[in-house]
């Protein structure tokens, strides 16, 4: 089975469309989305609609929780808070109803899917380091746990960190658990501004990180036109 994993789209329509053009070439069996469809970017309604129509399993992230009032907006930084408040104003009732029903964690194909962390996923903690990952391994029994939230692609093996190779390929060892983050479609923060997503071939035990270029300037202009914080436009250009 060939699975596609997308996460942290953040209302970036151009990045999402470019990502789906590549996904269509791969012809996957299933598409999974790990949350944060909205927030930061200028096209929340369009992005929710695409996810609703094309994604098989979709999770909630902290930005959905922020817009729904389930997570205090005070816990967000200023730019995220301004974007969340703007998103709340423009999101249609139909799309609001869709994000209301998204779960925070799901097990599918013997893979744990969660936006933030296996331990207490609604606390929205981050897994940045091997040390952060260490405690999380005790919380799940599946061989793979897929996370988003940091916007930084990384793979942690239960017995030490393992990184994606230059071609983005990783072959997991049998009998070892992994926590993998495929980065962000709509706001990458690993100094590579291209959209980022993952492909897992469960038969071949092949895991691949894919990067896709998109029209960043178009999104930056929309962010500025909507009066969203300038920093949110600038960071797309630098991948930070
Ligand atoms: Zn995010």
Tab-separated table of C-alpha atoms and ligand atoms in Angstrom:
chain	number	residue	atom	x	y	z
A	1	UNK	CA	0.000	0.000	0.000
A	2	UNK	CA	1.236	3.461	-0.899
A	3	UNK	CA	0.355	6.189	1.619
A	4	UNK	CA	0.772	9.945	1.281
A	5	UNK	CA	1.274	12.045	4.401
A	6	UNK	CA	0.665	15.781	4.337
A	7	UNK	CA	0.625	18.151	7.314
A	8	UNK	CA	0.602	21.824	8.318
A	9	UNK	CA	-0.946	23.201	5.126
A	10	UNK	CA	-1.725	26.462	6.920
A	11	UNK	CA	-4.173	27.846	4.346
A	12	UNK	CA	-1.473	27.986	1.662
A	13	UNK	CA	-3.474	27.105	-1.467
A	14	UNK	CA	-0.608	27.411	-3.969
A	15	UNK	CA	1.573	25.010	-1.933
A	16	UNK	CA	-1.334	22.572	-1.523
A	17	UNK	CA	-2.196	22.592	-5.237
A	18	UNK	CA	1.451	22.041	-6.237
A	19	UNK	CA	1.647	19.203	-3.696
A	20	UNK	CA	-1.470	17.548	-5.114
A	21	UNK	CA	-0.116	17.811	-8.681
A	22	UNK	CA	2.830	15.662	-7.480
A	23	UNK	CA	0.580	13.363	-5.413
A	24	UNK	CA	-1.580	12.671	-8.487
A	25	UNK	CA	1.528	11.417	-10.323
A	26	UNK	CA	2.253	9.011	-7.451
A	27	UNK	CA	-1.297	7.593	-7.565
A	28	UNK	CA	-1.500	6.621	-3.862
A	29	UNK	CA	-3.907	4.222	-2.139
A	30	UNK	CA	-4.571	6.566	0.745
A	31	UNK	CA	-3.892	10.191	1.735
A	32	UNK	CA	-3.460	11.198	5.382
A	33	UNK	CA	-3.383	14.754	6.756
A	34	UNK	CA	-1.906	15.406	10.218
A	35	UNK	CA	-3.629	18.712	11.003
A	36	UNK	CA	-3.190	22.493	10.845
A	37	UNK	CA	-5.057	22.825	7.551
A	38	UNK	CA	-5.720	26.438	8.527
A	39	UNK	CA	-3.983	29.334	10.305
A	40	UNK	CA	-1.250	31.739	9.056
A	41	UNK	CA	-2.223	31.637	5.365
A	42	UNK	CA	-4.774	33.476	3.187
A	43	UNK	CA	-6.943	30.606	1.802
A	44	UNK	CA	-8.443	28.598	4.709
A	45	UNK	CA	-11.780	27.837	2.994
A	46	UNK	CA	-10.188	26.609	-0.241
A	47	UNK	CA	-7.694	24.425	1.634
A	48	UNK	CA	-10.324	22.844	3.928
A	49	UNK	CA	-12.447	22.068	0.860
A	50	UNK	CA	-9.565	20.285	-0.903
A	51	UNK	CA	-8.689	18.272	2.217
A	52	UNK	CA	-12.343	17.366	2.735
A	53	UNK	CA	-12.628	16.086	-0.848
A	54	UNK	CA	-9.264	14.408	-1.319
A	55	UNK	CA	-7.936	13.226	2.059
A	56	UNK	CA	-8.953	9.857	3.550
A	57	UNK	CA	-7.996	10.541	7.183
A	58	UNK	CA	-7.620	14.041	8.552
A	59	UNK	CA	-6.582	15.161	12.055
A	60	UNK	CA	-7.009	18.348	14.031
A	61	UNK	CA	-3.992	20.521	14.852
A	62	UNK	CA	-3.585	23.321	17.380
A	63	UNK	CA	-4.697	25.930	14.819
A	64	UNK	CA	-8.045	24.168	14.343
A	65	UNK	CA	-8.324	24.041	18.143
A	66	UNK	CA	-7.474	27.763	18.332
A	67	UNK	CA	-10.170	28.721	15.824
A	68	UNK	CA	-12.712	26.468	17.587
A	69	UNK	CA	-11.882	28.041	20.964
A	70	UNK	CA	-10.708	24.710	22.408
A	71	UNK	CA	-7.161	26.025	22.912
A	72	UNK	CA	-6.707	29.499	24.434
A	73	UNK	CA	-5.518	31.992	21.827
A	74	UNK	CA	-3.313	33.492	24.565
A	75	UNK	CA	-1.082	30.414	24.242
A	76	UNK	CA	-0.341	31.340	20.591
A	77	UNK	CA	2.360	33.833	19.601
A	78	UNK	CA	1.132	37.224	18.373
A	79	UNK	CA	1.281	36.487	14.630
A	80	UNK	CA	-0.428	33.117	15.025
A	81	UNK	CA	-3.116	34.734	17.194
A	82	UNK	CA	-3.851	37.481	14.655
A	83	UNK	CA	-4.076	34.870	11.871
A	84	UNK	CA	-6.324	32.643	13.994
A	85	UNK	CA	-8.704	35.521	14.706
A	86	UNK	CA	-8.795	36.419	10.982
A	87	UNK	CA	-9.413	32.747	10.048
A	88	UNK	CA	-12.287	32.557	12.534
A	89	UNK	CA	-13.949	35.500	10.784
A	90	UNK	CA	-13.644	34.142	7.236
A	91	UNK	CA	-14.170	30.388	7.704
A	92	UNK	CA	-17.543	29.199	6.331
A	93	UNK	CA	-20.037	27.388	8.592
A	94	UNK	CA	-19.640	24.263	6.479
A	95	UNK	CA	-15.851	24.240	6.889
A	96	UNK	CA	-16.157	25.047	10.585
A	97	UNK	CA	-18.415	22.000	10.971
A	98	UNK	CA	-15.781	19.865	9.198
A	99	UNK	CA	-12.890	20.902	11.464
A	100	UNK	CA	-15.070	20.446	14.577
A	101	UNK	CA	-15.236	16.704	13.929
A	102	UNK	CA	-11.529	16.044	13.342
A	103	UNK	CA	-9.812	13.719	15.852
A	104	UNK	CA	-6.418	14.507	17.454
A	105	UNK	CA	-5.015	11.004	16.996
A	106	UNK	CA	-5.862	7.907	14.938
A	107	UNK	CA	-4.302	4.465	14.399
A	108	UNK	CA	-4.483	3.319	10.769
A	109	UNK	CA	-2.529	0.553	8.942
A	110	UNK	CA	-0.696	-0.091	12.246
A	111	UNK	CA	0.581	3.523	12.177
A	112	UNK	CA	-0.128	6.073	14.918
A	113	UNK	CA	-1.081	9.455	13.459
A	114	UNK	CA	-0.985	12.533	15.666
A	115	UNK	CA	-0.401	16.261	15.071
A	116	UNK	CA	1.814	16.950	18.091
A	117	UNK	CA	2.843	14.085	20.420
A	118	UNK	CA	1.589	10.613	21.412
A	119	UNK	CA	1.620	11.707	25.087
A	120	UNK	CA	-1.264	14.087	25.762
A	121	UNK	CA	-1.773	15.260	22.132
A	122	UNK	CA	-4.045	18.159	23.133
A	123	UNK	CA	-1.219	19.796	25.102
A	124	UNK	CA	0.473	20.548	21.736
A	125	UNK	CA	4.025	19.790	22.868
A	126	UNK	CA	6.792	19.652	20.242
A	127	UNK	CA	9.205	16.857	19.278
A	128	UNK	CA	12.324	18.721	18.116
A	129	UNK	CA	15.128	16.566	19.525
A	130	UNK	CA	15.966	12.900	20.058
A	131	UNK	CA	15.529	13.607	23.763
A	132	UNK	CA	11.994	14.960	23.175
A	133	UNK	CA	11.274	11.796	21.178
A	134	UNK	CA	12.688	9.425	23.810
A	135	UNK	CA	9.760	9.695	26.238
A	136	UNK	CA	7.198	9.492	23.448
A	137	UNK	CA	8.306	5.993	22.369
A	138	UNK	CA	6.969	4.578	25.654
A	139	UNK	CA	3.484	5.802	24.792
A	140	UNK	CA	2.809	3.749	21.629
A	141	UNK	CA	3.238	0.173	20.428
A	142	UNK	CA	2.859	0.648	16.651
A	143	UNK	CA	6.079	0.472	14.574
A	144	UNK	CA	5.516	3.961	13.172
A	145	UNK	CA	4.267	7.218	14.644
A	146	UNK	CA	3.778	10.133	12.249
A	147	UNK	CA	3.699	13.676	13.612
A	148	UNK	CA	3.595	17.259	12.297
A	149	UNK	CA	3.539	20.517	14.312
A	150	UNK	CA	7.261	21.535	14.206
A	151	UNK	CA	7.263	22.038	10.394
A	152	UNK	CA	10.738	20.442	10.345
A	153	UNK	CA	11.240	17.081	8.595
A	154	UNK	CA	13.034	14.574	10.791
A	155	UNK	CA	13.049	10.892	11.675
A	156	UNK	CA	13.766	9.546	15.148
A	157	UNK	CA	14.542	5.860	15.573
A	158	UNK	CA	13.870	4.255	18.933
A	159	UNK	CA	17.574	3.412	19.178
A	160	UNK	CA	19.011	6.760	18.159
A	161	UNK	CA	18.264	9.490	15.659
A	162	UNK	CA	18.121	8.635	12.014
A	163	UNK	CA	17.970	11.283	9.332
A	164	UNK	CA	16.589	11.367	5.823
A	165	UNK	CA	19.313	10.876	3.209
A	166	UNK	CA	19.863	13.512	0.489
A	167	UNK	CA	17.358	11.812	-1.794
A	168	UNK	CA	14.891	11.822	1.075
A	169	UNK	CA	14.871	8.033	1.272
A	170	UNK	CA	14.781	6.050	4.465
A	171	UNK	CA	14.473	2.299	4.849
A	172	UNK	CA	13.193	1.489	8.342
A	173	UNK	CA	14.732	-1.471	10.161
A	174	UNK	CA	12.356	-4.192	11.229
A	175	UNK	CA	11.764	-4.363	14.981
A	176	UNK	CA	12.596	-0.694	15.607
A	177	UNK	CA	9.968	1.958	16.261
A	178	UNK	CA	10.160	5.328	14.505
A	179	UNK	CA	8.706	8.790	14.961
A	180	UNK	CA	8.688	10.605	11.614
A	181	UNK	CA	7.855	14.182	10.718
A	182	UNK	CA	7.527	14.944	6.994
A	183	UNK	CA	7.596	18.702	7.517
A	184	UNK	CA	5.019	21.220	6.357
A	185	UNK	CA	3.183	21.730	3.072
A	186	UNK	CA	2.389	25.395	3.609
A	187	UNK	CA	5.030	26.842	5.956
A	188	UNK	CA	8.309	24.846	5.975
A	189	UNK	CA	10.801	25.862	8.689
A	190	UNK	CA	13.926	23.900	7.757
A	191	UNK	CA	15.400	26.674	5.556
A	192	UNK	CA	14.047	24.959	2.427
A	193	UNK	CA	10.974	26.967	1.357
A	194	UNK	CA	9.557	24.230	-0.878
A	195	UNK	CA	6.412	22.371	0.220
A	196	UNK	CA	7.198	19.111	1.996
A	197	UNK	CA	5.314	15.806	2.270
A	198	UNK	CA	5.890	12.064	2.733
A	199	UNK	CA	5.311	8.812	0.852
A	200	UNK	CA	5.279	5.436	2.600
A	201	UNK	CA	5.310	2.196	0.625
A	202	UNK	CA	4.313	-0.405	3.227
A	203	UNK	CA	5.231	-3.457	1.073
A	204	UNK	CA	8.662	-2.192	0.016
A	205	UNK	CA	9.269	-0.665	3.497
A	206	UNK	CA	10.321	2.495	1.711
A	207	UNK	CA	9.792	5.948	3.193
A	208	UNK	CA	10.410	9.044	1.142
A	209	UNK	CA	10.441	12.769	1.820
A	210	UNK	CA	9.336	14.830	-1.204
A	211	UNK	CA	9.816	18.569	-1.813
A	212	UNK	CA	7.795	20.621	-4.300
A	213	UNK	CA	8.410	24.185	-5.499
A	214	UNK	CA	5.393	26.500	-5.737
A	215	UNK	CA	4.561	30.176	-6.434
A	216	UNK	CA	5.617	31.668	-3.071
A	217	UNK	CA	5.327	35.293	-4.232
A	218	UNK	CA	1.650	34.835	-5.085
A	219	UNK	CA	0.907	33.656	-1.528
A	220	UNK	CA	3.023	36.451	-0.027
A	221	UNK	CA	1.008	39.043	-1.960
A	222	UNK	CA	-2.284	37.555	-0.732
A	223	UNK	CA	-1.082	37.552	2.901
A	224	UNK	CA	-0.202	41.255	2.616
A	225	UNK	CA	-3.437	42.125	0.754
A	226	UNK	CA	-5.517	40.536	3.528
A	227	UNK	CA	-3.682	42.602	6.156
A	228	UNK	CA	-2.150	39.544	7.819
A	229	UNK	CA	1.249	40.083	9.557
A	230	UNK	CA	4.122	40.805	7.126
A	231	UNK	CA	6.319	38.279	8.955
A	232	UNK	CA	3.993	35.482	7.822
A	233	UNK	CA	4.694	36.443	4.191
A	234	UNK	CA	8.449	36.874	4.712
A	235	UNK	CA	9.013	33.531	6.413
A	236	UNK	CA	7.594	31.625	3.408
A	237	UNK	CA	10.431	33.002	1.281
A	238	UNK	CA	13.154	31.825	3.653
A	239	UNK	CA	11.578	28.593	4.867
A	240	UNK	CA	11.766	29.623	8.498
B	1	LIG	ZN1	1.495	24.030	12.114
